[in-house]
Short mmCIF file of C-alpha atoms and ligand atoms in Angstrom, two decimals:
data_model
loop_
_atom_site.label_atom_id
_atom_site.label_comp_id
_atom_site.label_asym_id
_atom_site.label_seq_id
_atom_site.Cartn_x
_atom_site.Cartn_y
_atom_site.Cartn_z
CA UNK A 95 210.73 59.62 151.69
CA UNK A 96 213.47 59.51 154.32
CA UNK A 97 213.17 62.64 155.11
CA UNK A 98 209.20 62.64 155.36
CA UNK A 99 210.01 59.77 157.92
CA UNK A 100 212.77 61.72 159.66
CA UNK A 101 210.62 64.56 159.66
CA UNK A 102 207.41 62.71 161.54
CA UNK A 103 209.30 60.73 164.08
CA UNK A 104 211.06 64.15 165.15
CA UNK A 105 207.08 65.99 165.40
CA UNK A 106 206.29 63.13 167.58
CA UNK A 107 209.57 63.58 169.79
CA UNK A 108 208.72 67.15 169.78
CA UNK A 109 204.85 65.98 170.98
CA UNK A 110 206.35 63.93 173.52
CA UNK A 111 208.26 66.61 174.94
CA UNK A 112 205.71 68.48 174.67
CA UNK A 113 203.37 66.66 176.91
CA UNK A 114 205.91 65.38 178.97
CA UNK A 115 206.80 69.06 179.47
CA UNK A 116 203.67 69.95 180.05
CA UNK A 117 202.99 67.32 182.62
CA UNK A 118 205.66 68.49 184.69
CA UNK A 119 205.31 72.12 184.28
CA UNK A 120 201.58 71.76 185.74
CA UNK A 121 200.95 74.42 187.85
CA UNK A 122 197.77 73.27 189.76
CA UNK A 123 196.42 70.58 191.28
CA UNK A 124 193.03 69.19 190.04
CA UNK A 125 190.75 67.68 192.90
CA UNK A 126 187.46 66.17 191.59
CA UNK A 127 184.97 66.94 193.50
CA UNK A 128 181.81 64.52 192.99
CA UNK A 129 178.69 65.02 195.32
CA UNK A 130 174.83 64.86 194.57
CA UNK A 131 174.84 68.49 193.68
CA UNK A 132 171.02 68.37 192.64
CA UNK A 133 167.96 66.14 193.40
CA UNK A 134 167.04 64.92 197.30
CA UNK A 135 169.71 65.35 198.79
CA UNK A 136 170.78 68.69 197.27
CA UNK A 137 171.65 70.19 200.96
CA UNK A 138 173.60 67.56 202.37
CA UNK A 139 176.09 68.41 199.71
CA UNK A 140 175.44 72.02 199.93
CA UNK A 141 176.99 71.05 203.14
CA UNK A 142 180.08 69.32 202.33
CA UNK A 143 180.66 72.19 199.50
CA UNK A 144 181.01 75.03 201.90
CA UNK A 145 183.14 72.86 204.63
CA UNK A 146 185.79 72.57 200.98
CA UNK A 147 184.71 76.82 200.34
CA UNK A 148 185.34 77.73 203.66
CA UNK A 149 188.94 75.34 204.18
CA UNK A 150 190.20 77.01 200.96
CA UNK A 151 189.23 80.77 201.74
CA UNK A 152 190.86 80.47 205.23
CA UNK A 153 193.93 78.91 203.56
CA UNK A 154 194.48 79.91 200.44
CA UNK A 155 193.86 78.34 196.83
CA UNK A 156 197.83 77.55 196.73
CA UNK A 157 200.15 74.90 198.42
CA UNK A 158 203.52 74.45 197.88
CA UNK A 159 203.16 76.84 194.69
CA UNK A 160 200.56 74.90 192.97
CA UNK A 161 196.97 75.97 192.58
CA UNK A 162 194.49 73.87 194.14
CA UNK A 163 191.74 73.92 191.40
CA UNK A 164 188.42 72.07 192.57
CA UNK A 165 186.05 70.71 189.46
CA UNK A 166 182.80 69.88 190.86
CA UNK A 167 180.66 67.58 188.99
CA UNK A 168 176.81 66.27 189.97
CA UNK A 169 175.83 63.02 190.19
CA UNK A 170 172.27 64.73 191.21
CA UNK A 171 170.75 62.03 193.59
CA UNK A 172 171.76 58.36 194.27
CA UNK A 173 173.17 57.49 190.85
CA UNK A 174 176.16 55.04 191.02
CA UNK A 175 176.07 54.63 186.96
CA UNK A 176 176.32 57.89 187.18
CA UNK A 177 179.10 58.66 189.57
CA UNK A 178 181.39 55.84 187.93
CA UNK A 179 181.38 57.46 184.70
CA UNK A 180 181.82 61.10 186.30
CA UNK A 181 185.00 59.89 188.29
CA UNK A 182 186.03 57.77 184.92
CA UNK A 183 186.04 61.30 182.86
CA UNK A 184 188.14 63.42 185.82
CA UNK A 185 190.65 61.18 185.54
CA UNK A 186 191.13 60.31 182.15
CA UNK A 187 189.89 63.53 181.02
CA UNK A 188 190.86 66.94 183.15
CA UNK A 189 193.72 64.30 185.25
CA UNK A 190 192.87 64.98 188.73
CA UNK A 191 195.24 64.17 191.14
CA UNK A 192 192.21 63.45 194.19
CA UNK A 193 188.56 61.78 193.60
CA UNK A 194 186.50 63.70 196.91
CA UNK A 195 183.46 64.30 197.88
CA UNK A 196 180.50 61.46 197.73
CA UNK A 197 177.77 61.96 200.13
CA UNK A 198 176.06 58.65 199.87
CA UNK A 199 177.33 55.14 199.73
CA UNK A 200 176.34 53.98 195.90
CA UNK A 201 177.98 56.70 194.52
CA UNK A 202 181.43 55.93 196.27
CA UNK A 203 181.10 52.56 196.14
CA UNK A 204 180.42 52.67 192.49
CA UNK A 205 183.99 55.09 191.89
CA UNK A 206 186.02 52.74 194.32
CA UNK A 207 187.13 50.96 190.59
CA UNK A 208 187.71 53.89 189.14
CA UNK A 209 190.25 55.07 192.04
CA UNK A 210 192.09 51.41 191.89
CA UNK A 211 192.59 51.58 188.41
CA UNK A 212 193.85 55.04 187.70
CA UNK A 213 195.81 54.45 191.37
CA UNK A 214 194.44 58.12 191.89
CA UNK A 215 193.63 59.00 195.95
CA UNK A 216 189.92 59.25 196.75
CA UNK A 217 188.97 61.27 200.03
CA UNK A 218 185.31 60.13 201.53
CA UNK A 219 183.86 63.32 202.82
CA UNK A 220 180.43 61.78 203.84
CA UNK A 221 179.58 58.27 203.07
CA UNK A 222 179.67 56.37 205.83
CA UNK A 223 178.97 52.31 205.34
CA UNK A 224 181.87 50.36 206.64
CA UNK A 225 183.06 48.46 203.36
CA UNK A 226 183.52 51.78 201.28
CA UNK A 227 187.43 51.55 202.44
CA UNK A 228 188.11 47.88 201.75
CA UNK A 229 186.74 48.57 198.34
CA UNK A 230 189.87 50.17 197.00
CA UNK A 231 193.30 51.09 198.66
CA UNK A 232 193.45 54.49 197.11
CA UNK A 233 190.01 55.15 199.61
CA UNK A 234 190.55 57.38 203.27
CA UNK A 235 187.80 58.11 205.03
CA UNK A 236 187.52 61.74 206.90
CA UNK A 237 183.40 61.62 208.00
CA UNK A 238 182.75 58.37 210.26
CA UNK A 239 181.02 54.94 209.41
CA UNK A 240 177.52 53.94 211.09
CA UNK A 241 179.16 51.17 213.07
CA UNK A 242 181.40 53.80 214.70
CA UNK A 243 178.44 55.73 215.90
CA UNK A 244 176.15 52.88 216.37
CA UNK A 245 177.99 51.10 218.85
CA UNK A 246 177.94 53.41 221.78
CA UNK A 247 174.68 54.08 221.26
CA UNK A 248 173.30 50.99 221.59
CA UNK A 249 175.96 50.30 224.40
CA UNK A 250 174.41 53.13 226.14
CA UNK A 251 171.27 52.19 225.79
CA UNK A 252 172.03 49.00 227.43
CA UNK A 253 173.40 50.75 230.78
CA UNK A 254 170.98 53.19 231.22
CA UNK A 255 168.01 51.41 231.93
CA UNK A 256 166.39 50.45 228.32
CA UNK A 257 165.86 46.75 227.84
CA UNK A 258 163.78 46.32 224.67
CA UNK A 259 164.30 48.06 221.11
CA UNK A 260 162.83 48.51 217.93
CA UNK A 261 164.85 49.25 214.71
CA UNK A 262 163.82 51.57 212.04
CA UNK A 263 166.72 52.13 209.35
CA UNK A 264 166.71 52.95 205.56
CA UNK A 265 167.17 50.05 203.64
CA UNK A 266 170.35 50.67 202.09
CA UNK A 267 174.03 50.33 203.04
CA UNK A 268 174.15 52.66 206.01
CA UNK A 269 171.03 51.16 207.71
CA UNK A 270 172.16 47.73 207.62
CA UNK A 271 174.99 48.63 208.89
CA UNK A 272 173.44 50.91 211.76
CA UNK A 273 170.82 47.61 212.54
CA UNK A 274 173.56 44.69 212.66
CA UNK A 275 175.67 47.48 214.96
CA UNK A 276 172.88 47.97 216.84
CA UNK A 277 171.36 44.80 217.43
CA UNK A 278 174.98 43.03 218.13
CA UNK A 279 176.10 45.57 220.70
CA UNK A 280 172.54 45.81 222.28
CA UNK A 281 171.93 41.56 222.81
CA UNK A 282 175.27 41.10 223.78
CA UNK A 283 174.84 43.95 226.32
CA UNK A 284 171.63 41.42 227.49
CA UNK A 285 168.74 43.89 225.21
CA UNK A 286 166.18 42.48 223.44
CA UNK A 287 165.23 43.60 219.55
CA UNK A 288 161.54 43.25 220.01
CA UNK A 289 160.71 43.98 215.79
CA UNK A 290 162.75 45.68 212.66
CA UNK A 291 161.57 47.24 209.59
CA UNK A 292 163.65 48.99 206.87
CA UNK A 293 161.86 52.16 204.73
CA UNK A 294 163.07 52.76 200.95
CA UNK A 295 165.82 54.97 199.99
CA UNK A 296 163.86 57.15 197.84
CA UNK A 297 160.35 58.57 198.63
CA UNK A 298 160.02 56.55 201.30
CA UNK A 299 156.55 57.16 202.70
CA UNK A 300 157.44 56.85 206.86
CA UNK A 301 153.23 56.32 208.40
CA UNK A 302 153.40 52.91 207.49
CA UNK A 303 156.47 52.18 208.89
CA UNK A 304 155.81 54.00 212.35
CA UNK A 305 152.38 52.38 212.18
CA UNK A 306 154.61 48.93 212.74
CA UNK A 307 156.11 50.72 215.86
CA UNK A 308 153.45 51.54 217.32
CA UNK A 309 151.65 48.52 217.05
CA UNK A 310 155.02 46.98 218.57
CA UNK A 311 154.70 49.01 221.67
CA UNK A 312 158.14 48.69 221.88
CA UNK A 313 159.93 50.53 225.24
CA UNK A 314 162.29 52.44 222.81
CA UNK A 315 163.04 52.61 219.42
CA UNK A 316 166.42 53.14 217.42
CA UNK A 317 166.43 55.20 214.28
CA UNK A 318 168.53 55.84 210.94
CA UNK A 319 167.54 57.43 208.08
CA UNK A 320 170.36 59.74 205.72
CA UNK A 321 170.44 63.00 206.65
CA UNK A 322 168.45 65.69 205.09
CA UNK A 323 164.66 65.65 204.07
CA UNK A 324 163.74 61.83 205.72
CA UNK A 325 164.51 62.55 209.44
CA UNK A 326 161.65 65.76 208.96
CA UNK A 327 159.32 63.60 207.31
CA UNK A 328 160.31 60.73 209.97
CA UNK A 329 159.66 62.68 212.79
CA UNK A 330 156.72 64.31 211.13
CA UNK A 331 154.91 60.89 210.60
CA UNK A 332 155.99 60.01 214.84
CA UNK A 333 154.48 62.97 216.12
CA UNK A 334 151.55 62.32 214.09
CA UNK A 335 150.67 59.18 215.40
CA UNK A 336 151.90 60.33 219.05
CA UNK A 337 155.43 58.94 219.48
CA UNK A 338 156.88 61.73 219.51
CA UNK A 339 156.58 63.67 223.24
CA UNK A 340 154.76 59.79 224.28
CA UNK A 341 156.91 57.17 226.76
CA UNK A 342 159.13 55.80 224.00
CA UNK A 343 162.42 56.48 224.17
CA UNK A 344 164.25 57.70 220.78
CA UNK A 345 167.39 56.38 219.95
CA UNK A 346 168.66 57.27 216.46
CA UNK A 347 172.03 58.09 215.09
CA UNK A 348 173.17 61.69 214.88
CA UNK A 349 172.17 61.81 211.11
CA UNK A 350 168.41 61.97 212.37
CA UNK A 351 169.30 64.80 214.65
CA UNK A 352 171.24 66.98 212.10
CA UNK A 353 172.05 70.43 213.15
CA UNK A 354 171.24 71.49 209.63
CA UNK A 355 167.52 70.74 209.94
CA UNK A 356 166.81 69.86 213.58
CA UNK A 357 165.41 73.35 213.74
CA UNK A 358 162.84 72.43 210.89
CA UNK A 359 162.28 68.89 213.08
CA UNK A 360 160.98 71.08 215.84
CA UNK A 361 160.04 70.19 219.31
CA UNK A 362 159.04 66.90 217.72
CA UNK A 363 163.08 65.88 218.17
CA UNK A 364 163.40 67.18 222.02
CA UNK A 365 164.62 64.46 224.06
CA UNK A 366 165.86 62.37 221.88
CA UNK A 367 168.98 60.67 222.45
CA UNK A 368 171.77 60.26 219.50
CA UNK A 369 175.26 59.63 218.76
CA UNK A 370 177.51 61.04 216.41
CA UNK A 371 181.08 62.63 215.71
CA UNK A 372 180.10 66.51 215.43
CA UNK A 373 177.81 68.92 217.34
CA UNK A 374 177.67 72.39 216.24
CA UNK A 375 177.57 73.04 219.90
CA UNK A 376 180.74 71.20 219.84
CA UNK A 377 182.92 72.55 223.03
CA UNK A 378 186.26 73.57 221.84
CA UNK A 379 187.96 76.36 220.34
CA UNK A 380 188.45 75.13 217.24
CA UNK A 381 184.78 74.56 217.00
CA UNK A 382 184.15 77.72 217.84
CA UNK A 383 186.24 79.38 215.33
CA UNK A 384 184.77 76.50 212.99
CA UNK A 385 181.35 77.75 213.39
CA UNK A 386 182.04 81.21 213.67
CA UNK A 387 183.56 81.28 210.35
CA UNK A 388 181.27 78.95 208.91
CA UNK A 389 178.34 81.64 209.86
CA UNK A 390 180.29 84.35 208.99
CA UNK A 391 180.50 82.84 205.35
CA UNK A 392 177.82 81.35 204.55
CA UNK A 393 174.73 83.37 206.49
CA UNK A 394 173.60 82.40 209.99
CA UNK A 395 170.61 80.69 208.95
CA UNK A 396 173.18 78.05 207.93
CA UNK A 397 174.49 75.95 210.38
CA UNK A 398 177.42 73.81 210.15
CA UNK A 399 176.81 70.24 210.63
CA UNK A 400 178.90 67.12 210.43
CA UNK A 401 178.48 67.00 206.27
CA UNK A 402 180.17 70.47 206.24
CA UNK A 403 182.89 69.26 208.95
CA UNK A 404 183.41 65.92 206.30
CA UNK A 405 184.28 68.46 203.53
CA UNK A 406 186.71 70.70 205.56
CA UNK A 407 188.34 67.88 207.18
CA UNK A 408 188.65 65.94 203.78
CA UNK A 409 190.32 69.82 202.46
CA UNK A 410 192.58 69.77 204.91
CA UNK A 411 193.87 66.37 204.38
CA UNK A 412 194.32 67.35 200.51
CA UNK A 413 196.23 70.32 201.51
CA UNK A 414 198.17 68.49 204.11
CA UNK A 415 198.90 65.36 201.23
CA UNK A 416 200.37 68.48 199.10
CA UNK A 417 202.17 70.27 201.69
CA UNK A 418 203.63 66.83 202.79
CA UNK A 419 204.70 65.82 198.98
CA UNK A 420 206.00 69.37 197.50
CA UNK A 421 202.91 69.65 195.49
CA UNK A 422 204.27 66.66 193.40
CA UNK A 423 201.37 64.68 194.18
CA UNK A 424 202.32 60.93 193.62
CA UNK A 425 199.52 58.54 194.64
CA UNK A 426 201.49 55.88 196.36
CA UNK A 427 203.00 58.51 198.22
CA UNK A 428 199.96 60.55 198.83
CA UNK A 429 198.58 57.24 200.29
CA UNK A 430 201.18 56.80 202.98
CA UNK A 431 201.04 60.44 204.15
CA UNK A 432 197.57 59.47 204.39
CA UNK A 433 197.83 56.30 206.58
CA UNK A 434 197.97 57.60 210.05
CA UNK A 435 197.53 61.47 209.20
CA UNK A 436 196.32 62.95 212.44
CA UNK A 437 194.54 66.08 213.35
CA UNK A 438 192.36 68.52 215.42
CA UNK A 439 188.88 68.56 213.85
CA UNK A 440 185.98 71.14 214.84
CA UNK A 441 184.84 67.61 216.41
CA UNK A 442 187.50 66.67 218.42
CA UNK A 443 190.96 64.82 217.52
CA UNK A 444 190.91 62.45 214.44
CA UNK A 445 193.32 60.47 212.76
CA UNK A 446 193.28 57.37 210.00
CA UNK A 447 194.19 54.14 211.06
CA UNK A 448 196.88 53.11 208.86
CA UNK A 449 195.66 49.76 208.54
CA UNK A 450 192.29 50.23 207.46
CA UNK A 451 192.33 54.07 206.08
CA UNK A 452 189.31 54.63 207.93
CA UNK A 453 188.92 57.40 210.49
CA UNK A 454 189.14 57.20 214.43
CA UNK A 455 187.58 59.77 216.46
CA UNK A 456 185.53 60.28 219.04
CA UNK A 457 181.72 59.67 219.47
CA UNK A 458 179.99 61.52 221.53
CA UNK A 459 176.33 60.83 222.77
CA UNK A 460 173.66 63.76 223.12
CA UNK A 461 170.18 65.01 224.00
CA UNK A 462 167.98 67.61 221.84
CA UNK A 463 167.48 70.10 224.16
CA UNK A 464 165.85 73.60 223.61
CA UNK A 465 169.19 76.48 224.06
CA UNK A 466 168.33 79.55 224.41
CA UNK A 467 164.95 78.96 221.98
CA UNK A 468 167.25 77.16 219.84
CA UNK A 469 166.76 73.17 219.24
CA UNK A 470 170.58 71.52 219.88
CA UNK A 471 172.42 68.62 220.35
CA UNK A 472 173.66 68.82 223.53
CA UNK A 473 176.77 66.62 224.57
CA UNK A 474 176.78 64.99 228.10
CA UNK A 475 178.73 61.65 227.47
CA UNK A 476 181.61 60.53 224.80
CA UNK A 477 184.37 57.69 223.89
CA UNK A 478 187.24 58.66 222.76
CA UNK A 479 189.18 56.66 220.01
CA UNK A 480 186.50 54.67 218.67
CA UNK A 481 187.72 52.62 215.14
CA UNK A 482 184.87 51.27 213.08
CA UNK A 483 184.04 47.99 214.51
CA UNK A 484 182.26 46.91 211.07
CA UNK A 485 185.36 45.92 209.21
CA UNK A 486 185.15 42.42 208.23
C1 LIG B 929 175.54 57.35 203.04
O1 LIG B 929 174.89 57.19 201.99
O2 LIG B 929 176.60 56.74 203.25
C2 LIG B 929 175.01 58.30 204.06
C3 LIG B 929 174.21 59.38 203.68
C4 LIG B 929 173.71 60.25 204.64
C5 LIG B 929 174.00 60.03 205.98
C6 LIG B 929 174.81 58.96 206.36
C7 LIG B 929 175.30 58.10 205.40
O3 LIG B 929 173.49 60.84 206.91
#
């Protein structure tokens, strides 16, 4: 009997080594990669994937000796049951060492928990509503928040002659955020918000929205819808009823203005003014070698746009966390090489505000003008530094 006791306390000391062996002998590190894969918005994460492809081809799948092993998961549309339980599984399950990825807001919002609790580093590649980073201390942000981009735009507005706006935005957490940026930047500036209306997050059907425009008459009108198929079928349902190519003046963030389907929005989207953080047309050498590569890799019917810059930027921060810690990736750790990590994005100079983990950069503001055939955001104005002003 003594010996049968003997016997299974020294198996489990052997299983403990085991493990604990096995822990330290890991070779790789795991990043989680959780976007919506599948269902609308299929391409935006298409996107971000190829920004993490094309980060990892040009600098190999190994840092500091350890493989950097990517395991994607789908959360296939706007799904935050979904993504909770996804980012749940990575970490108890195949022990990832980084939550990334999440193109839309529920989705990160709903894995913020899951990043608290398993103190495991999550790296927003896309979502973009100001509270994502308060909503765990594990979060850094590498794409931008609609506040940050909102801002100038309406502050431009303001100066260059346009006194009266209306606000279209999807009613979610990105278009509130873009319409209480808007609206406080644009009335303090002395503007007047002449009518608002907010369109559903899925299937939204736009005619009867821009039928409240246009009975508005408004001088100009601001716009934010997520990026991929709504600013089409926004601008589609404009041009129908005449907006487009009318008087009215159309404001919108650069999410509207996409370089990845602004070529689909067609002449309806020339003139149009927008701010955002990236411009394929970005001019700088490391955007050029961004977007060369980019092509290169991926076809040239594929632009880059700033959902692929989000996942490449996010990569490199991974790879810099890793370089920075030995490949012994402790969170706590990982979080302070984090906080005030700066770098030279295709878009321009970045870096996290240690305070907030949130990203500063610059926001540029730009006209849709034909190039060469081609339908582009062209930059003509910028600020540099901006921090999300949406932080409560
Ligand atoms: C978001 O859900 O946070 C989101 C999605 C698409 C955008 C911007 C923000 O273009």
């Amino acid at each position: 009997m003594e010996k049968l006791v003997r016997r299974a306390l020294g198996l489990a000391a052997l299983a403990l080594m085991l493990g604990a062996g096995a822990a330290q002998a890991q070779d790789s590190i795991k990043v989680g990669l959780i976007l919506e894969y599948t269902g609308p918005f299929a391409n935006n994460s298409q996107e971000i994937d190829n920004g993490v492809k094309l980060y990892m081809a040009q600098h190999g799948d190994t840092v500091a000796g350890k493989k950097i092993e990517i395991i994607r998961r789908d959360t296939t549309g706007a799904a935050p049951d979904v993504a909770k339980r996804l980012a749940q599984e990575l970490v108890t399950r195949d022990k990832v060492r980084f939550l990334a990825g999440f193109g839309l807001t529920p989705n990160a919002l709903a894995a913020a928990d899951v990043a608290t609790e398993a103190k495991v580093p999550m790296i927003i590649m896309n979502a973009a509503t100001s509270i994502i980073t308060t909503k765990s201390p594990y979060i850094a942000r590498f794409s931008f928040t609609l506040p940050q981009v909102t801002m100038p735009m309406a502050e431009w507005a303001a100066k260059n002659g346009i006194k009266q706006v209306y606000i279209l935005v999807s009613d979610y957490g990105p278009g509130h955020d873009a319409e209480a940026a808007f609206e406080k930047a644009f009335t303090t500036a002395g503007g007047t918000i002449v009518g608002k209306v907010a369109t559903p997050l899925a299937n939204p059907d736009f005619s009867v929205y821009v039928q409240k425009i246009k009975d508005a008459k408004p001088q100009a009108v601001f716009l934010f819808v997520p990026s991929g198929q709504q600013p089409t079928a926004l601008l589609k349902a404009m041009a129908e009823q005449g907006l487009t190519g009318s008087g009215l003046k159309i404001l919108a963030t650069g999410d509207v203005t996409d370089d990845m389907t602004l070529h689909i929005e067609g002449d309806a989207a020339l003139g149009m003014i927008t701010s955002h953080h990236y411009s394929y047309a970005h001019d700088s050498a490391a955007n050029k070698a961004f977007v060369k590569a980019y092509t290169e890799a991926f076809g040239p019917s594929l632009r880059p746009d700033f959902l692929a810059v989000g996942g490449y930027d996010g990569m490199a921060a991974i790879y810099k966390v890793a370089e920075a810690l030995k490949g012994e990736i402790d969170s706590d750790k990982a979080m302070a090489v984090l906080k005030g990590m700066s770098f030279e994005s295709p878009r321009g100079p970045i870096e996290i505000d240690p305070a907030t983990r949130d990203i500063v950069q610059t926001v540029y503001i730009r006209r849709v003008e034909k190039v060469g055939g081609d339908l582009v955001n062209v930059e003509f104005d910028k600020v540099e530094h901006v921090k999300d002003p949406g932080k409560p």
